[in-house]
PDB file of C-alpha atoms in Angstrom:
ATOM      1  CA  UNK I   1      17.557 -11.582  16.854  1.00 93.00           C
ATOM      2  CA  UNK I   2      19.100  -8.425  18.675  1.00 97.00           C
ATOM      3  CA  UNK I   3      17.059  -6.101  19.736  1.00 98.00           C
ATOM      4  CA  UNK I   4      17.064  -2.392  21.386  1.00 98.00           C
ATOM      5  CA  UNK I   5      15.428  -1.099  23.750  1.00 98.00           C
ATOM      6  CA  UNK I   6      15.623   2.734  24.879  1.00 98.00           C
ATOM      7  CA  UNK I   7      15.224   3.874  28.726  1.00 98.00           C
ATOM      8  CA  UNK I   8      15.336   7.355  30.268  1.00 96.00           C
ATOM      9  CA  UNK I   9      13.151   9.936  31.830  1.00 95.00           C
ATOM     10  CA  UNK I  10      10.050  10.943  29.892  1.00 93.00           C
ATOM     11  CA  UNK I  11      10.556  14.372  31.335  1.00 97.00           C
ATOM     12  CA  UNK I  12      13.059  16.811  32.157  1.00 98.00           C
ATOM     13  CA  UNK I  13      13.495  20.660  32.826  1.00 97.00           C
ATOM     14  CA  UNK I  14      14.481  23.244  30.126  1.00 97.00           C
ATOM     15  CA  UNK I  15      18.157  23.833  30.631  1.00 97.00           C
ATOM     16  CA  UNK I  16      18.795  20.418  31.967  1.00 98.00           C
ATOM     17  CA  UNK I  17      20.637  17.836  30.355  1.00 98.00           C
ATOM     18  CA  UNK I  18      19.040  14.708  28.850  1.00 98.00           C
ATOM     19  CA  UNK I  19      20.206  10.697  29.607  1.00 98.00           C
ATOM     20  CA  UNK I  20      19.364   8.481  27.733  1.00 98.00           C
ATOM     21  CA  UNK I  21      20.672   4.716  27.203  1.00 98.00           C
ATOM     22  CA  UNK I  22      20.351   2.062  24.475  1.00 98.00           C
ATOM     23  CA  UNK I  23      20.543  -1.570  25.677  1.00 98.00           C
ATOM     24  CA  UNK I  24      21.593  -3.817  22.833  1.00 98.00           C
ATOM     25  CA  UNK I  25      20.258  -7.712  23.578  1.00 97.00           C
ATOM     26  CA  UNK I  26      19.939 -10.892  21.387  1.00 97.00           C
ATOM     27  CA  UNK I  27      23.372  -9.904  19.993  1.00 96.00           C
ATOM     28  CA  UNK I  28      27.008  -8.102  20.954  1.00 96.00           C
ATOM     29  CA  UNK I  29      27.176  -4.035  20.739  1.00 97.00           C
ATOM     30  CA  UNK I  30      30.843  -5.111  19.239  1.00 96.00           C
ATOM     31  CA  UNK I  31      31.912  -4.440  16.151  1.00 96.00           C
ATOM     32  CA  UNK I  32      28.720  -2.562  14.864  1.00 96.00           C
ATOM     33  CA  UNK I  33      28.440   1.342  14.547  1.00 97.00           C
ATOM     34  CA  UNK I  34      25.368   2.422  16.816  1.00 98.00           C
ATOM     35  CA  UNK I  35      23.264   5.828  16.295  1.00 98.00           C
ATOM     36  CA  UNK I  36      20.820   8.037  18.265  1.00 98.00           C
ATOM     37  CA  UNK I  37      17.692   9.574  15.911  1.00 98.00           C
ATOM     38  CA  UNK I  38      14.954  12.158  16.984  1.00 98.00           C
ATOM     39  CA  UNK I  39      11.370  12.523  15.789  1.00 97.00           C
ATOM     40  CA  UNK I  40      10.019  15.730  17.226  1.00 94.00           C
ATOM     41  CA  UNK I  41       6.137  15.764  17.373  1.00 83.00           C
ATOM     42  CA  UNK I  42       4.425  15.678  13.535  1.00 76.00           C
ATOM     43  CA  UNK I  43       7.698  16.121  12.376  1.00 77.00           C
ATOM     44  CA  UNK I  44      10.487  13.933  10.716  1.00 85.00           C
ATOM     45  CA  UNK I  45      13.591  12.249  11.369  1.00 94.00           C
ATOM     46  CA  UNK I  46      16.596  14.194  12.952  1.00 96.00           C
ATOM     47  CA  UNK I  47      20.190  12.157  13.129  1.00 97.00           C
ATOM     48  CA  UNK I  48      21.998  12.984  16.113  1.00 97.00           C
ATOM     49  CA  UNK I  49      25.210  10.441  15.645  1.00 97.00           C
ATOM     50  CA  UNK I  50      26.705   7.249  16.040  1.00 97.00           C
ATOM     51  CA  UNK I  51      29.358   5.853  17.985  1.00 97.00           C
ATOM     52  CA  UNK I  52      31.572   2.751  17.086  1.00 97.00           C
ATOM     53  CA  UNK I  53      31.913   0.025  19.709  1.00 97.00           C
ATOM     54  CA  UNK I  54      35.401   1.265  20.208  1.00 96.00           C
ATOM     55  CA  UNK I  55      34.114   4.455  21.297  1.00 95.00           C
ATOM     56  CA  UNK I  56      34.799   6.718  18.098  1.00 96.00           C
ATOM     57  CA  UNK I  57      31.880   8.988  17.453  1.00 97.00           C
ATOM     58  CA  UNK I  58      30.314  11.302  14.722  1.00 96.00           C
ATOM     59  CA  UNK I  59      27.764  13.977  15.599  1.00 96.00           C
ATOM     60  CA  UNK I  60      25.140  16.248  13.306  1.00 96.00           C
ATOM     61  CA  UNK I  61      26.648  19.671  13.379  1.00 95.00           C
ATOM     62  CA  UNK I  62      23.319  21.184  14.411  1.00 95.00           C
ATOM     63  CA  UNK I  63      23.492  19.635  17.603  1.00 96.00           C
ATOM     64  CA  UNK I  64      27.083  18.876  18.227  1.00 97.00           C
ATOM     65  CA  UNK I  65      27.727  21.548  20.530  1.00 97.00           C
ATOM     66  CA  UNK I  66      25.519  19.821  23.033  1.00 98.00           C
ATOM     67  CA  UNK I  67      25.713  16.281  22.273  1.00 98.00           C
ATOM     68  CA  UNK I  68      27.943  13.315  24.247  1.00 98.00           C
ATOM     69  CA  UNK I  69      27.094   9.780  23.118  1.00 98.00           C
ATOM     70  CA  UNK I  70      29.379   6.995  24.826  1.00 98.00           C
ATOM     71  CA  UNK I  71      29.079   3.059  25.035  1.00 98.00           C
ATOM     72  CA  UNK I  72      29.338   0.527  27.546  1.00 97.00           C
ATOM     73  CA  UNK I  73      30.688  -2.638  25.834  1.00 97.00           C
ATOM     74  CA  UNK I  74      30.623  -4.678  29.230  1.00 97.00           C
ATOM     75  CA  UNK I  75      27.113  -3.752  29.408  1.00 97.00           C
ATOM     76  CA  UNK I  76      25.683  -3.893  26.043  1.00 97.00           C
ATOM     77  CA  UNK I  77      24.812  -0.417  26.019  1.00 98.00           C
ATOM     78  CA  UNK I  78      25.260   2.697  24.464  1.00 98.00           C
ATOM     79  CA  UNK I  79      24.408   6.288  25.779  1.00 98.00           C
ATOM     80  CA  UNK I  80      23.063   9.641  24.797  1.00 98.00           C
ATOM     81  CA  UNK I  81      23.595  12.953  26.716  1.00 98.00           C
ATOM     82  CA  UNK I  82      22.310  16.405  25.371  1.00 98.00           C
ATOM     83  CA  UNK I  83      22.322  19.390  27.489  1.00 98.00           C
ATOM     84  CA  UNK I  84      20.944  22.585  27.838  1.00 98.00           C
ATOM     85  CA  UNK I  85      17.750  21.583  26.495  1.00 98.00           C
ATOM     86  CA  UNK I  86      14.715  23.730  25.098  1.00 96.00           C
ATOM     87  CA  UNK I  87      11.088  22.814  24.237  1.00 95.00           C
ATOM     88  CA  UNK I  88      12.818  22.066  20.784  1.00 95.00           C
ATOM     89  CA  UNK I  89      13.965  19.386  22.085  1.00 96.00           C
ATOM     90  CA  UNK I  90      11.269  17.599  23.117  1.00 97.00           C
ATOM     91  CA  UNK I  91      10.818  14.565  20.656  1.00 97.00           C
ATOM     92  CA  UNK I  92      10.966  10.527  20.378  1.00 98.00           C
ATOM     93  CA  UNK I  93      14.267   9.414  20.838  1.00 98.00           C
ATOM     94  CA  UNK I  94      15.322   6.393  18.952  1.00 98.00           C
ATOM     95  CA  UNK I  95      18.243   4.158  18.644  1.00 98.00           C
ATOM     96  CA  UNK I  96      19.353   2.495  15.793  1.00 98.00           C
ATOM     97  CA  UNK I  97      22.239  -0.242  14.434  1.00 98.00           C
ATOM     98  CA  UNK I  98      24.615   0.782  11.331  1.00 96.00           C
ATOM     99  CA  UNK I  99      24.482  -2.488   9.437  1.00 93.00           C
ATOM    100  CA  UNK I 100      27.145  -2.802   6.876  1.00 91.00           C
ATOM    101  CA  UNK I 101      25.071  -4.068   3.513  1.00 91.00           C
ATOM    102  CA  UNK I 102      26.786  -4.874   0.439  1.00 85.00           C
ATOM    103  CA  UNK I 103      28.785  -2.057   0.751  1.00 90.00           C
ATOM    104  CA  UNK I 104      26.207   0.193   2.151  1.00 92.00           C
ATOM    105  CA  UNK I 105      25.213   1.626   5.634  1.00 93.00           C
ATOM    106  CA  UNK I 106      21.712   1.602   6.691  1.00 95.00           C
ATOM    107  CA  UNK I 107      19.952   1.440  10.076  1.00 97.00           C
ATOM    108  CA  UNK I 108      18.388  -1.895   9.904  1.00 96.00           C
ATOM    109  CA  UNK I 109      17.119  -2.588  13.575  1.00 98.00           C
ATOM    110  CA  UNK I 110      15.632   0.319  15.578  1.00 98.00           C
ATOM    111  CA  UNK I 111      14.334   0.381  19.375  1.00 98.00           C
ATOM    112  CA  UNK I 112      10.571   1.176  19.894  1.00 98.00           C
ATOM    113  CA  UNK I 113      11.542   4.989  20.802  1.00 98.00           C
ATOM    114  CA  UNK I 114      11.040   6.722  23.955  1.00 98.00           C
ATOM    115  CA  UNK I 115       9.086  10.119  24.249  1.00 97.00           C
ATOM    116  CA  UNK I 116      11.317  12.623  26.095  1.00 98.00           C
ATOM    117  CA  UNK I 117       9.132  16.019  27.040  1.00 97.00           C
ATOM    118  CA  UNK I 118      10.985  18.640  27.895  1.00 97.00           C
ATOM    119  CA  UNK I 119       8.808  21.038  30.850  1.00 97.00           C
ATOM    120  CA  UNK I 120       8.947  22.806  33.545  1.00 95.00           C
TER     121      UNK I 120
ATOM    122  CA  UNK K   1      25.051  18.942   4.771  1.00 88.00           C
ATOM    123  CA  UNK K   2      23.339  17.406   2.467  1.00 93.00           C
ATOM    124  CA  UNK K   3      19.603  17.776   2.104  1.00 95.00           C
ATOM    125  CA  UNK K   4      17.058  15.849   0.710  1.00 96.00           C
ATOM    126  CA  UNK K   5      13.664  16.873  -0.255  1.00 97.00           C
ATOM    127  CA  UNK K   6      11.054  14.181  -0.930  1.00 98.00           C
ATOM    128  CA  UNK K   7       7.587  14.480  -2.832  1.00 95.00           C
ATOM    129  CA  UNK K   8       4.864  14.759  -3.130  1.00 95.00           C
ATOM    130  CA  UNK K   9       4.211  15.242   0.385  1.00 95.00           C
ATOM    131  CA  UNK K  10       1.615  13.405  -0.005  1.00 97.00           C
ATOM    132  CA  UNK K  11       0.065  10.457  -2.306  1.00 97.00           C
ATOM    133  CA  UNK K  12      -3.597   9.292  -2.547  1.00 96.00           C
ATOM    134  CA  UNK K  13      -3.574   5.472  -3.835  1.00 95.00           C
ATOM    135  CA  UNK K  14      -6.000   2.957  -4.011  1.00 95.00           C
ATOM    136  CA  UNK K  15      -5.388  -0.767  -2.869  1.00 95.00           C
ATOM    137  CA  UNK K  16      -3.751  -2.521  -5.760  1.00 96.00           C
ATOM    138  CA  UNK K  17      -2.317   0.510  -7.899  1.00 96.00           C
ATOM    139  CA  UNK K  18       1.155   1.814  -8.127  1.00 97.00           C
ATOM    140  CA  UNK K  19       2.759   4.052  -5.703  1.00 97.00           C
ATOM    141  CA  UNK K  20       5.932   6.055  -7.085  1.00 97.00           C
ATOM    142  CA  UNK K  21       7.730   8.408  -4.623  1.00 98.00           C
ATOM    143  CA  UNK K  22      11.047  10.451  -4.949  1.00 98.00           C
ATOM    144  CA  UNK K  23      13.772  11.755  -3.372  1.00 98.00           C
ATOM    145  CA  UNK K  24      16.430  14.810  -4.588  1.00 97.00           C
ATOM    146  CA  UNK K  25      19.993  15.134  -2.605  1.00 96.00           C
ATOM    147  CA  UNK K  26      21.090  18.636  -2.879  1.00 96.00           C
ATOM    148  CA  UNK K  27      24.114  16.422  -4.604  1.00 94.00           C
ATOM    149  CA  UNK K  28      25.326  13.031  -5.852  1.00 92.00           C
ATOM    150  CA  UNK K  29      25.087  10.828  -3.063  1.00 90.00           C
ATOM    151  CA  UNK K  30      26.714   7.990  -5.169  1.00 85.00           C
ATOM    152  CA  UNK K  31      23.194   5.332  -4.145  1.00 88.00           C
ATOM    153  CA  UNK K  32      24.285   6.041  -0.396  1.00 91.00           C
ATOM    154  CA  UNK K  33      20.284   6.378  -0.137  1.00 95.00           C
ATOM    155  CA  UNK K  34      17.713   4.129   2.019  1.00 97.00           C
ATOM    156  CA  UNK K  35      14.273   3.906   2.300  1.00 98.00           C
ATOM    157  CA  UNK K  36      12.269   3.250   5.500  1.00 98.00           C
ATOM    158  CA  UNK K  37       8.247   2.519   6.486  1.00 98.00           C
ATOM    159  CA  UNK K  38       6.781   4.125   8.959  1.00 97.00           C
ATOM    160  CA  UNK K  39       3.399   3.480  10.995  1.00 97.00           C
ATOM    161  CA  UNK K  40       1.978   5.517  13.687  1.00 94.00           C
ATOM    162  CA  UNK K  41       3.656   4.577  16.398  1.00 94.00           C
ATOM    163  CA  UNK K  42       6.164   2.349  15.268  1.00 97.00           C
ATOM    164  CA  UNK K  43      10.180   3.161  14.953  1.00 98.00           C
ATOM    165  CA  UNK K  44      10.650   3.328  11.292  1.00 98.00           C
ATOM    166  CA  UNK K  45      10.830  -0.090   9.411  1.00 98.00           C
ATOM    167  CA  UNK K  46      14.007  -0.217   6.633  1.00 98.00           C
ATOM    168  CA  UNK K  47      13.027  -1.282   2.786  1.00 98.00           C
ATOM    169  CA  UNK K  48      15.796  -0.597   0.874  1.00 98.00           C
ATOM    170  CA  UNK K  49      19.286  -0.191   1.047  1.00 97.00           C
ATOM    171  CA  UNK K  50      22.017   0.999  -1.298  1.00 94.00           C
ATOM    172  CA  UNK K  51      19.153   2.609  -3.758  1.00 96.00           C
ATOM    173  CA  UNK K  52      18.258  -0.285  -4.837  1.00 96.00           C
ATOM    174  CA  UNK K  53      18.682  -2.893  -2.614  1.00 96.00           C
ATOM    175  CA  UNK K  54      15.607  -4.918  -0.942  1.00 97.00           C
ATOM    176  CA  UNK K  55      16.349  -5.722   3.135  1.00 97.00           C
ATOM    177  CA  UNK K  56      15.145  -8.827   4.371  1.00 95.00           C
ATOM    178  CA  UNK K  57      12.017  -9.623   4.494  1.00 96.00           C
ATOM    179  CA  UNK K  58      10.635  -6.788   2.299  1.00 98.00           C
ATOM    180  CA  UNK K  59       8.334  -7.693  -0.255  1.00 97.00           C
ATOM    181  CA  UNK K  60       9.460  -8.171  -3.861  1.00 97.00           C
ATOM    182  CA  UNK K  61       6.283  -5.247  -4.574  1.00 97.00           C
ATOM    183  CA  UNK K  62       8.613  -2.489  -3.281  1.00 98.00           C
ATOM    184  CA  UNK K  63      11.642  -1.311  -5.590  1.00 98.00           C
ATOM    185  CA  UNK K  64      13.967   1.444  -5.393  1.00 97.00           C
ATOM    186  CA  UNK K  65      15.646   2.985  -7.804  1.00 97.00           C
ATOM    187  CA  UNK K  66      17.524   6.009  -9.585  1.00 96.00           C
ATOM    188  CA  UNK K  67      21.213   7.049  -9.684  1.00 94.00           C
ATOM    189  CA  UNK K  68      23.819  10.618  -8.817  1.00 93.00           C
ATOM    190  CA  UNK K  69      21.300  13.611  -6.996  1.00 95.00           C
ATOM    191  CA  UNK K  70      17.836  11.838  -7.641  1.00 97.00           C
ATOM    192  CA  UNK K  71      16.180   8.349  -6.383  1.00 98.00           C
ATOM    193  CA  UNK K  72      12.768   6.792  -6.436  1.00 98.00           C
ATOM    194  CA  UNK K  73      10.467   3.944  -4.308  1.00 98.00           C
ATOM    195  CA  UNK K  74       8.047   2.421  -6.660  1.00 98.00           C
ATOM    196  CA  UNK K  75       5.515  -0.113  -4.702  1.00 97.00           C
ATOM    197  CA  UNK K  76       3.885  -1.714  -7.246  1.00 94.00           C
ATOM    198  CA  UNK K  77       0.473  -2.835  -5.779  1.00 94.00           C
ATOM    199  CA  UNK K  78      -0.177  -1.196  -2.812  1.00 96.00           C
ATOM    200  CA  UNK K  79      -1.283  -3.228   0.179  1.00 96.00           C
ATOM    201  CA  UNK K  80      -3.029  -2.136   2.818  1.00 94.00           C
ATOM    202  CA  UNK K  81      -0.698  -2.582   4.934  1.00 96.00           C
ATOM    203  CA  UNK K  82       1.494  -0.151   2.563  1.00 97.00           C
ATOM    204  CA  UNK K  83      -0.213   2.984   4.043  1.00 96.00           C
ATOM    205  CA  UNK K  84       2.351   4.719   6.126  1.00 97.00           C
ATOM    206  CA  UNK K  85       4.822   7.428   5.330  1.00 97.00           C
ATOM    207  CA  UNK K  86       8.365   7.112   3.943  1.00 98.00           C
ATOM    208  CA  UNK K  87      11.454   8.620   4.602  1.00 98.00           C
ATOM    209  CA  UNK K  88      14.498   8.601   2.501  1.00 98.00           C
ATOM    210  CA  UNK K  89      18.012   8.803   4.291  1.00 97.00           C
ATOM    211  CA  UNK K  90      21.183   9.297   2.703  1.00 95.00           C
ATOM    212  CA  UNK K  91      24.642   9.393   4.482  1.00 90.00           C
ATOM    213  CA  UNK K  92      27.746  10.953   3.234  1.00 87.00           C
ATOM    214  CA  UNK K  93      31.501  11.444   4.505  1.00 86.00           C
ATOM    215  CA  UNK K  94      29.672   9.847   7.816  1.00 89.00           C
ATOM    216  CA  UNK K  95      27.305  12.367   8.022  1.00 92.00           C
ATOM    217  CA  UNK K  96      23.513  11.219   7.750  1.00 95.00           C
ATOM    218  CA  UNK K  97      20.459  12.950   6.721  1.00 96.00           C
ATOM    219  CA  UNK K  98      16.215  12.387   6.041  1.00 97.00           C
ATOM    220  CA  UNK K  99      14.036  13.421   4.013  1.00 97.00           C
ATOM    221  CA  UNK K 100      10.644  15.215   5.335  1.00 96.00           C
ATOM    222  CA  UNK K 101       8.818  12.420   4.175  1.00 96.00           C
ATOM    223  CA  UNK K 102       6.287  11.157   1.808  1.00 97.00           C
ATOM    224  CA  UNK K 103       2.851  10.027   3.188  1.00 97.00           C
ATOM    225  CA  UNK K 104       0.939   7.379   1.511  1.00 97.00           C
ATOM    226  CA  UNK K 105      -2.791   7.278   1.993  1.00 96.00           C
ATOM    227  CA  UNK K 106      -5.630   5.735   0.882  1.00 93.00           C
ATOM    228  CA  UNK K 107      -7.656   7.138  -2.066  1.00 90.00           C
TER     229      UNK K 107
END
């Protein structure tokens, strides 16, 4: 069955920006929406966006401002970018598929998360 | 945005009794609304779909329901395995957001 699997440094410097990549196996990124979410320490779940395999993307307006995701069909991989970081920042970042069910979205597979710190 | 607000923040069952836990959208959401499990470190699990809808592989014990601005998980005999907190998520005009969270211990 597909699975994800997040990768990216575990720490980075406040103003800095943040990469992050998704790599989508057992299955084809194509034709599914993808989506970044964030779990800061003790606290919930954050949505950052989605992008389509075609490449069209939908951010949360909290965070848009500073927030690139991109894919990689040829590679089976989407990305996450978010700059100018702050301790706020610093959370689990997980990525998700958009699975189209009976005529509803909802995030049915999920990577195991990676902890991003952000330090100096 | 839409927010949603879940309680009770927290819920003290015993193994075997019912667990009901709700969710209010600061509007209709129009069943847009999912449920997911989560375990200390795990990524969240999904239950439900479409209010009401069970994913695969979820136990016929959990049940979502409710309709417009306000939704609820029922599980009906809590497992131990059932102790973990839930999130509600709705999404609307492609924009998604969670609820704080309701955790589910033992009594």
């Amino acid at each position: 069955q597909v699975q994800l699997q997040e990768s990216g440094p575990g720490l980075v410097k406040p103003s800095e920006t943040l990469s992050l990549t998704c790599t989508v196996s057992g299955g084809s990124i194509s034709y599914y929406y993808w989506s970044w979410i964030r779990q800061s320490p003790g606290k919930g779940l954050e949505w950052i966006g989605y992008i389509y395999y075609s490449g069209s993307t939908n951010y949360n307006p909290s965070l848009k401002s500073r927030v690139t995701i991109s894919v990689d069909t040829s590679k089976n991989q989407f990305s996450l970018k978010l700059s100018s970081l702050t301790a706020a920042d610093t959370a689990v970042y997980y990525c998700a598929r958009l699975e189209w069910l009976n005529y509803y979205y909802a995030m049915d597979v999920w990577g195991q998360g990676t902890t991003v710190t952000v330090s100096s | 945005e839409i927010v949603m607000t879940q309680f009770p923040g927290t819920v003290s069952v015993s193994p075997g009794e019912r667990a009901t836990l709700s969710c209010r959208a600061s509007q209709r959401i129009s069943s847009n609304l999912a449920w997911y499990q989560q375990k200390p470190g795990q990524p969240p699990r999904l239950l439900i779909y479409g209010a009401s809808n069970r994913a695969t592989g979820i136990p016929a014990r959990f049940s979502g329901g409710g309709s417009g601005a306000e939704y609820t998980l029922t599980i009906s005999s809590l497992q131990s395995e059932d102790f973990a907190v839930y999130y509600c998520q709705q999404y609307d005009d492609w924009l998604w957001t969670f609820g704080q969270g309701t955790k589910v211990e033992m009594k």
